[in-house]
């Protein structure tokens, strides 16, 4: 069916608006953390995959880092392995780590690779163990109550943080037609596997590559003020102030923390965007309005 005049004008306007953004970002690297509803809704899965393929086709270098907490939890439940959480983090013994590695490096990673490939891209799945991409160390968790003189160090098992990123592996892929899809499993100096928060992995990868953008897909519209209004554009100083006055708190703090760290370390901008919106990545990158919160160092 041919386009109506109105539809044709709308399409032309969208393409015209996107052109300067395309010119600006060609040859640049964008790191995207993929998770939330965008990862479990079939329509959103395919719109995300098409966005990633389109970026690569027009000369942008996307790198995908994905989570998989709900999928890990479901398989642990199916296997009758009980989960325990401390400060919101899953205590990960050797059995739980085996399941996490199976889910993240296997089922989830390959599903995302398949989605991208089925939509016309060329993706390769990796964990941090491939080529020692992500060197990890055990995450130290501190617990302190007012009556304690010093914080207690709690061992939560195979939960890690990124110690270093093997840039050579990523450069080899980014400078080809390949789209890397990274599962957040790191490897320690002793060869042990560590489960790492995917937001933190995405932020660290963006930092070491000095990426143009870090995009974190979420299940919210963006950062909001105390009146529930979306904050569309913020400087790192403004974000620090929002954390200080309690506007940003709880579960959003780690996500915002990695976005702040990335921008302060040289990433041009970080975006907290609504992954429940179809083609949210394209809308955020190639339109004036976007679909979330932009964080930069520019005042």
mmCIF file of C-alpha atoms in Angstrom:
data_model
loop_
_atom_site.group_PDB
_atom_site.id
_atom_site.type_symbol
_atom_site.label_atom_id
_atom_site.label_comp_id
_atom_site.label_asym_id
_atom_site.label_seq_id
_atom_site.Cartn_x
_atom_site.Cartn_y
_atom_site.Cartn_z
ATOM 1 C CA UNK A 1 0.000 0.000 0.000
ATOM 2 C CA UNK A 2 1.495 3.387 -1.003
ATOM 3 C CA UNK A 3 2.241 5.944 1.696
ATOM 4 C CA UNK A 4 -0.207 8.774 2.174
ATOM 5 C CA UNK A 5 1.184 12.258 1.699
ATOM 6 C CA UNK A 6 1.083 12.789 5.480
ATOM 7 C CA UNK A 7 2.920 9.518 6.185
ATOM 8 C CA UNK A 8 5.503 10.293 3.516
ATOM 9 C CA UNK A 9 6.158 13.738 5.022
ATOM 10 C CA UNK A 10 6.512 12.214 8.497
ATOM 11 C CA UNK A 11 8.997 9.643 7.191
ATOM 12 C CA UNK A 12 10.996 12.326 5.376
ATOM 13 C CA UNK A 13 11.072 14.470 8.523
ATOM 14 C CA UNK A 14 12.350 11.570 10.669
ATOM 15 C CA UNK A 15 15.088 10.724 8.159
ATOM 16 C CA UNK A 16 16.101 14.368 7.859
ATOM 17 C CA UNK A 17 16.269 14.741 11.651
ATOM 18 C CA UNK A 18 18.425 11.608 11.917
ATOM 19 C CA UNK A 19 20.989 12.688 9.294
ATOM 20 C CA UNK A 20 23.176 14.977 11.468
ATOM 21 C CA UNK A 21 23.262 12.349 14.216
ATOM 22 C CA UNK A 22 24.319 9.684 11.737
ATOM 23 C CA UNK A 23 27.090 11.955 10.446
ATOM 24 C CA UNK A 24 28.253 12.642 14.006
ATOM 25 C CA UNK A 25 28.345 9.022 15.175
ATOM 26 C CA UNK A 26 29.703 7.143 12.145
ATOM 27 C CA UNK A 27 32.871 5.304 13.201
ATOM 28 C CA UNK A 28 32.096 5.762 16.907
ATOM 29 C CA UNK A 29 31.550 2.993 19.474
ATOM 30 C CA UNK A 30 28.328 2.732 21.469
ATOM 31 C CA UNK A 31 28.036 0.274 24.374
ATOM 32 C CA UNK A 32 24.501 -0.912 25.143
ATOM 33 C CA UNK A 33 23.453 -2.770 28.290
ATOM 34 C CA UNK A 34 20.486 -4.958 27.289
ATOM 35 C CA UNK A 35 18.034 -6.137 29.921
ATOM 36 C CA UNK A 36 14.590 -5.699 31.461
ATOM 37 C CA UNK A 37 11.377 -5.953 29.426
ATOM 38 C CA UNK A 38 13.284 -5.454 26.173
ATOM 39 C CA UNK A 39 14.844 -8.841 26.831
ATOM 40 C CA UNK A 40 11.676 -10.871 27.433
ATOM 41 C CA UNK A 41 9.012 -9.333 25.166
ATOM 42 C CA UNK A 42 9.220 -10.791 21.630
ATOM 43 C CA UNK A 43 8.282 -7.572 19.832
ATOM 44 C CA UNK A 44 10.798 -5.581 21.877
ATOM 45 C CA UNK A 45 13.486 -8.244 21.326
ATOM 46 C CA UNK A 46 13.201 -7.880 17.571
ATOM 47 C CA UNK A 47 13.029 -4.082 17.607
ATOM 48 C CA UNK A 48 16.205 -4.034 19.732
ATOM 49 C CA UNK A 49 17.963 -6.428 17.344
ATOM 50 C CA UNK A 50 16.984 -4.309 14.324
ATOM 51 C CA UNK A 51 18.285 -1.174 16.071
ATOM 52 C CA UNK A 52 21.650 -2.860 16.669
ATOM 53 C CA UNK A 53 21.865 -4.112 13.067
ATOM 54 C CA UNK A 54 20.951 -0.660 11.722
ATOM 55 C CA UNK A 55 23.704 0.977 13.787
ATOM 56 C CA UNK A 56 26.295 -1.377 12.314
ATOM 57 C CA UNK A 57 24.989 -0.916 8.765
ATOM 58 C CA UNK A 58 25.377 2.870 8.896
ATOM 59 C CA UNK A 59 28.908 2.669 10.305
ATOM 60 C CA UNK A 60 28.425 2.831 14.091
ATOM 61 C CA UNK A 61 30.096 0.141 16.216
ATOM 62 C CA UNK A 62 27.624 -1.274 18.762
ATOM 63 C CA UNK A 63 28.760 -3.527 21.618
ATOM 64 C CA UNK A 64 26.024 -5.339 23.549
ATOM 65 C CA UNK A 65 26.400 -6.379 27.203
ATOM 66 C CA UNK A 66 23.470 -8.332 28.626
ATOM 67 C CA UNK A 67 22.107 -9.395 31.977
ATOM 68 C CA UNK A 68 20.019 -12.415 32.886
ATOM 69 C CA UNK A 69 19.158 -12.358 36.590
ATOM 70 C CA UNK A 70 15.524 -13.508 36.203
ATOM 71 C CA UNK A 71 16.560 -16.369 33.920
ATOM 72 C CA UNK A 72 19.195 -17.492 36.445
ATOM 73 C CA UNK A 73 16.615 -17.334 39.221
ATOM 74 C CA UNK A 74 14.135 -19.414 37.238
ATOM 75 C CA UNK A 75 16.624 -22.185 36.470
ATOM 76 C CA UNK A 76 17.815 -22.272 40.090
ATOM 77 C CA UNK A 77 14.189 -22.662 41.153
ATOM 78 C CA UNK A 78 13.635 -25.435 38.588
ATOM 79 C CA UNK A 79 16.732 -27.215 39.917
ATOM 80 C CA UNK A 80 15.553 -26.759 43.537
ATOM 81 C CA UNK A 81 18.658 -24.680 44.380
ATOM 82 C CA UNK A 82 17.771 -22.075 46.985
ATOM 83 C CA UNK A 83 18.812 -18.449 46.407
ATOM 84 C CA UNK A 84 20.028 -16.087 49.120
ATOM 85 C CA UNK A 85 20.574 -12.344 48.706
ATOM 86 C CA UNK A 86 22.753 -9.887 50.637
ATOM 87 C CA UNK A 87 22.416 -6.183 49.861
ATOM 88 C CA UNK A 88 20.435 -7.138 46.758
ATOM 89 C CA UNK A 89 23.197 -9.421 45.414
ATOM 90 C CA UNK A 90 22.779 -13.150 44.956
ATOM 91 C CA UNK A 91 25.107 -15.256 47.104
ATOM 92 C CA UNK A 92 26.877 -17.336 44.469
ATOM 93 C CA UNK A 93 28.391 -20.631 45.572
ATOM 94 C CA UNK A 94 29.980 -23.034 43.075
ATOM 95 C CA UNK A 95 26.640 -24.665 42.126
ATOM 96 C CA UNK A 96 24.957 -21.304 41.608
ATOM 97 C CA UNK A 97 27.941 -20.101 39.577
ATOM 98 C CA UNK A 98 27.650 -23.132 37.308
ATOM 99 C CA UNK A 99 24.003 -22.265 36.682
ATOM 100 C CA UNK A 100 24.788 -18.563 36.118
ATOM 101 C CA UNK A 101 27.504 -19.449 33.614
ATOM 102 C CA UNK A 102 25.185 -21.880 31.833
ATOM 103 C CA UNK A 103 22.390 -19.297 31.577
ATOM 104 C CA UNK A 104 24.420 -16.165 30.812
ATOM 105 C CA UNK A 105 27.131 -17.641 28.601
ATOM 106 C CA UNK A 106 24.840 -20.223 27.023
ATOM 107 C CA UNK A 107 21.089 -19.811 26.643
ATOM 108 C CA UNK A 108 20.715 -16.030 27.003
ATOM 109 C CA UNK A 109 23.847 -15.067 25.086
ATOM 110 C CA UNK A 110 23.060 -17.347 22.156
ATOM 111 C CA UNK A 111 19.455 -16.166 22.015
ATOM 112 C CA UNK A 112 20.621 -12.551 21.612
ATOM 113 C CA UNK A 113 23.225 -13.552 19.014
ATOM 114 C CA UNK A 114 20.492 -15.410 17.115
ATOM 115 C CA UNK A 115 18.131 -12.412 17.258
ATOM 116 C CA UNK A 116 20.757 -10.086 15.799
ATOM 117 C CA UNK A 117 21.783 -12.567 13.120
ATOM 118 C CA UNK A 118 18.162 -13.278 12.183
ATOM 119 C CA UNK A 119 17.636 -9.551 11.674
ATOM 120 C CA UNK A 120 20.534 -9.252 9.229
ATOM 121 C CA UNK A 121 23.549 -8.698 11.470
ATOM 122 C CA UNK A 122 26.669 -10.707 12.231
ATOM 123 C CA UNK A 123 26.988 -11.179 15.971
ATOM 124 C CA UNK A 124 29.405 -13.262 18.035
ATOM 125 C CA UNK A 125 28.750 -14.199 21.649
ATOM 126 C CA UNK A 126 31.482 -13.940 24.282
ATOM 127 C CA UNK A 127 31.897 -14.270 27.989
ATOM 128 C CA UNK A 128 34.632 -12.468 29.865
ATOM 129 C CA UNK A 129 36.546 -15.757 29.878
ATOM 130 C CA UNK A 130 37.026 -15.695 26.085
ATOM 131 C CA UNK A 131 40.438 -14.237 25.355
ATOM 132 C CA UNK A 132 40.513 -13.171 29.023
ATOM 133 C CA UNK A 133 38.199 -10.353 27.965
ATOM 134 C CA UNK A 134 37.123 -9.539 31.533
ATOM 135 C CA UNK A 135 39.651 -10.063 34.319
ATOM 136 C CA UNK A 136 37.766 -10.102 37.600
ATOM 137 C CA UNK A 137 38.391 -10.057 41.298
ATOM 138 C CA UNK A 138 36.114 -11.041 44.157
ATOM 139 C CA UNK A 139 33.696 -8.303 45.164
ATOM 140 C CA UNK A 140 34.148 -7.212 48.777
ATOM 141 C CA UNK A 141 30.788 -6.616 50.445
ATOM 142 C CA UNK A 142 30.790 -4.584 53.639
ATOM 143 C CA UNK A 143 27.996 -4.663 56.211
ATOM 144 C CA UNK A 144 27.889 -2.194 59.078
ATOM 145 C CA UNK A 145 25.347 -1.400 61.770
ATOM 146 C CA UNK A 146 25.535 1.614 64.130
ATOM 147 C CA UNK A 147 26.714 -0.523 67.048
ATOM 148 C CA UNK A 148 29.638 -1.999 65.062
ATOM 149 C CA UNK A 149 33.039 -0.339 65.387
ATOM 150 C CA UNK A 150 34.197 -1.592 61.977
ATOM 151 C CA UNK A 151 32.286 -2.956 58.982
ATOM 152 C CA UNK A 152 31.935 -6.713 58.577
ATOM 153 C CA UNK A 153 33.330 -8.181 55.337
ATOM 154 C CA UNK A 154 30.833 -10.697 53.917
ATOM 155 C CA UNK A 155 31.863 -13.393 51.447
ATOM 156 C CA UNK A 156 29.108 -13.785 48.826
ATOM 157 C CA UNK A 157 31.053 -16.287 46.747
ATOM 158 C CA UNK A 158 31.652 -16.009 43.012
ATOM 159 C CA UNK A 159 30.439 -12.419 42.660
ATOM 160 C CA UNK A 160 33.060 -10.169 41.144
ATOM 161 C CA UNK A 161 33.979 -6.768 39.856
ATOM 162 C CA UNK A 162 35.924 -5.868 36.735
ATOM 163 C CA UNK A 163 39.655 -5.547 37.299
ATOM 164 C CA UNK A 164 40.621 -5.046 33.636
ATOM 165 C CA UNK A 165 39.268 -5.375 30.091
ATOM 166 C CA UNK A 166 41.254 -6.912 27.215
ATOM 167 C CA UNK A 167 40.863 -4.115 24.676
ATOM 168 C CA UNK A 168 42.646 -6.120 21.929
ATOM 169 C CA UNK A 169 39.781 -8.613 21.763
ATOM 170 C CA UNK A 170 37.185 -5.863 21.420
ATOM 171 C CA UNK A 171 39.231 -3.851 18.909
ATOM 172 C CA UNK A 172 39.542 -6.917 16.694
ATOM 173 C CA UNK A 173 35.771 -7.360 16.635
ATOM 174 C CA UNK A 174 34.725 -3.705 16.564
ATOM 175 C CA UNK A 175 36.953 -3.015 13.560
ATOM 176 C CA UNK A 176 35.259 -5.767 11.573
ATOM 177 C CA UNK A 177 31.667 -6.473 10.564
ATOM 178 C CA UNK A 178 31.115 -8.336 13.832
ATOM 179 C CA UNK A 179 28.802 -7.193 16.655
ATOM 180 C CA UNK A 180 30.134 -8.430 20.040
ATOM 181 C CA UNK A 181 27.525 -9.708 22.512
ATOM 182 C CA UNK A 182 29.100 -10.009 25.975
ATOM 183 C CA UNK A 183 27.862 -12.095 28.904
ATOM 184 C CA UNK A 184 28.991 -10.614 32.250
ATOM 185 C CA UNK A 185 31.113 -13.546 33.403
ATOM 186 C CA UNK A 186 34.669 -12.636 34.402
ATOM 187 C CA UNK A 187 37.734 -14.774 35.089
ATOM 188 C CA UNK A 188 39.962 -14.412 38.125
ATOM 189 C CA UNK A 189 43.734 -14.705 38.303
ATOM 190 C CA UNK A 190 43.262 -18.291 39.488
ATOM 191 C CA UNK A 191 40.963 -19.160 36.563
ATOM 192 C CA UNK A 192 37.790 -19.069 38.690
ATOM 193 C CA UNK A 193 34.575 -17.687 37.172
ATOM 194 C CA UNK A 194 32.830 -14.644 38.620
ATOM 195 C CA UNK A 195 29.330 -13.310 38.001
ATOM 196 C CA UNK A 196 29.485 -9.521 37.524
ATOM 197 C CA UNK A 197 26.677 -6.976 37.400
ATOM 198 C CA UNK A 198 25.976 -6.306 33.712
ATOM 199 C CA UNK A 199 25.605 -2.530 34.210
ATOM 200 C CA UNK A 200 29.079 -2.428 35.737
ATOM 201 C CA UNK A 201 30.543 -4.470 32.876
ATOM 202 C CA UNK A 202 28.930 -2.206 30.277
ATOM 203 C CA UNK A 203 30.220 0.893 32.056
ATOM 204 C CA UNK A 204 33.753 -0.452 32.336
ATOM 205 C CA UNK A 205 33.832 -1.545 28.660
ATOM 206 C CA UNK A 206 32.628 1.925 27.637
ATOM 207 C CA UNK A 207 35.339 3.525 29.801
ATOM 208 C CA UNK A 208 38.281 1.536 28.465
ATOM 209 C CA UNK A 209 37.175 2.039 24.848
ATOM 210 C CA UNK A 210 36.408 5.741 25.449
ATOM 211 C CA UNK A 211 33.070 5.048 23.786
ATOM 212 C CA UNK A 212 30.885 7.772 22.357
ATOM 213 C CA UNK A 213 27.905 6.594 24.395
ATOM 214 C CA UNK A 214 26.879 4.193 27.143
ATOM 215 C CA UNK A 215 23.209 3.218 26.905
ATOM 216 C CA UNK A 216 21.478 1.410 29.786
ATOM 217 C CA UNK A 217 18.071 -0.066 28.950
ATOM 218 C CA UNK A 218 15.710 -0.058 31.936
ATOM 219 C CA UNK A 219 12.055 -0.619 32.818
ATOM 220 C CA UNK A 220 11.489 3.039 33.717
ATOM 221 C CA UNK A 221 10.991 6.170 31.604
ATOM 222 C CA UNK A 222 14.221 7.698 32.894
ATOM 223 C CA UNK A 223 15.429 9.470 36.009
ATOM 224 C CA UNK A 224 12.662 11.416 37.720
ATOM 225 C CA UNK A 225 12.616 14.316 40.161
ATOM 226 C CA UNK A 226 10.711 14.177 43.451
ATOM 227 C CA UNK A 227 7.524 15.309 41.672
ATOM 228 C CA UNK A 228 7.692 12.446 39.183
ATOM 229 C CA UNK A 229 8.857 14.551 36.222
ATOM 230 C CA UNK A 230 11.378 12.949 33.844
ATOM 231 C CA UNK A 231 14.805 14.591 33.917
ATOM 232 C CA UNK A 232 15.860 14.483 30.273
ATOM 233 C CA UNK A 233 19.250 16.198 30.358
ATOM 234 C CA UNK A 234 21.633 16.269 33.314
ATOM 235 C CA UNK A 235 25.259 17.071 33.991
ATOM 236 C CA UNK A 236 27.343 14.821 36.233
ATOM 237 C CA UNK A 237 27.281 17.611 38.857
ATOM 238 C CA UNK A 238 23.468 17.660 38.815
ATOM 239 C CA UNK A 239 23.359 13.869 39.188
ATOM 240 C CA UNK A 240 25.746 14.056 42.152
ATOM 241 C CA UNK A 241 23.404 16.624 43.726
ATOM 242 C CA UNK A 242 20.348 14.384 43.122
ATOM 243 C CA UNK A 243 22.116 11.519 44.887
ATOM 244 C CA UNK A 244 23.127 13.831 47.744
ATOM 245 C CA UNK A 245 19.570 15.118 48.315
ATOM 246 C CA UNK A 246 18.024 11.647 48.112
ATOM 247 C CA UNK A 247 16.165 12.039 44.796
ATOM 248 C CA UNK A 248 18.164 9.095 43.406
ATOM 249 C CA UNK A 249 18.268 6.226 45.884
ATOM 250 C CA UNK A 250 17.929 2.472 46.357
ATOM 251 C CA UNK A 251 18.134 0.176 43.351
ATOM 252 C CA UNK A 252 18.886 2.996 40.911
ATOM 253 C CA UNK A 253 22.132 3.960 42.665
ATOM 254 C CA UNK A 254 24.363 1.213 41.178
ATOM 255 C CA UNK A 255 23.042 1.892 37.661
ATOM 256 C CA UNK A 256 23.503 5.638 37.980
ATOM 257 C CA UNK A 257 26.881 5.072 39.625
ATOM 258 C CA UNK A 258 28.268 3.204 36.614
ATOM 259 C CA UNK A 259 26.828 5.831 34.225
ATOM 260 C CA UNK A 260 28.457 8.616 36.242
ATOM 261 C CA UNK A 261 31.782 6.789 36.407
ATOM 262 C CA UNK A 262 31.766 6.244 32.641
ATOM 263 C CA UNK A 263 31.082 9.896 31.805
ATOM 264 C CA UNK A 264 33.604 11.155 34.351
ATOM 265 C CA UNK A 265 36.169 8.772 32.826
ATOM 266 C CA UNK A 266 35.829 10.097 29.285
ATOM 267 C CA UNK A 267 32.704 8.525 27.759
ATOM 268 C CA UNK A 268 30.942 11.353 25.941
ATOM 269 C CA UNK A 269 27.461 10.637 27.314
ATOM 270 C CA UNK A 270 25.425 8.058 29.213
ATOM 271 C CA UNK A 271 21.749 7.378 28.622
ATOM 272 C CA UNK A 272 19.187 5.780 30.950
ATOM 273 C CA UNK A 273 16.406 4.835 28.527
ATOM 274 C CA UNK A 274 13.038 3.098 28.564
ATOM 275 C CA UNK A 275 13.525 -0.355 27.069
ATOM 276 C CA UNK A 276 9.733 -0.881 27.038
ATOM 277 C CA UNK A 277 9.495 1.479 24.045
ATOM 278 C CA UNK A 278 9.972 -0.117 20.616
ATOM 279 C CA UNK A 279 13.183 1.027 18.890
ATOM 280 C CA UNK A 280 14.199 2.942 22.026
ATOM 281 C CA UNK A 281 17.901 2.857 21.069
ATOM 282 C CA UNK A 282 17.251 4.450 17.680
ATOM 283 C CA UNK A 283 14.900 7.044 19.165
ATOM 284 C CA UNK A 284 17.483 8.025 21.784
ATOM 285 C CA UNK A 285 20.413 8.244 19.379
ATOM 286 C CA UNK A 286 18.820 9.691 16.235
ATOM 287 C CA UNK A 287 16.039 12.037 17.411
ATOM 288 C CA UNK A 288 16.052 15.368 19.207
ATOM 289 C CA UNK A 289 13.629 14.247 21.932
ATOM 290 C CA UNK A 290 14.990 10.796 22.880
ATOM 291 C CA UNK A 291 13.267 8.407 25.288
ATOM 292 C CA UNK A 292 15.072 8.782 28.592
ATOM 293 C CA UNK A 293 17.697 10.660 30.578
ATOM 294 C CA UNK A 294 20.955 11.926 29.075
ATOM 295 C CA UNK A 295 23.969 12.466 31.345
ATOM 296 C CA UNK A 296 26.994 14.458 30.138
ATOM 297 C CA UNK A 297 29.864 16.483 31.574
ATOM 298 C CA UNK A 298 28.778 19.554 29.662
ATOM 299 C CA UNK A 299 27.025 22.253 31.686
#
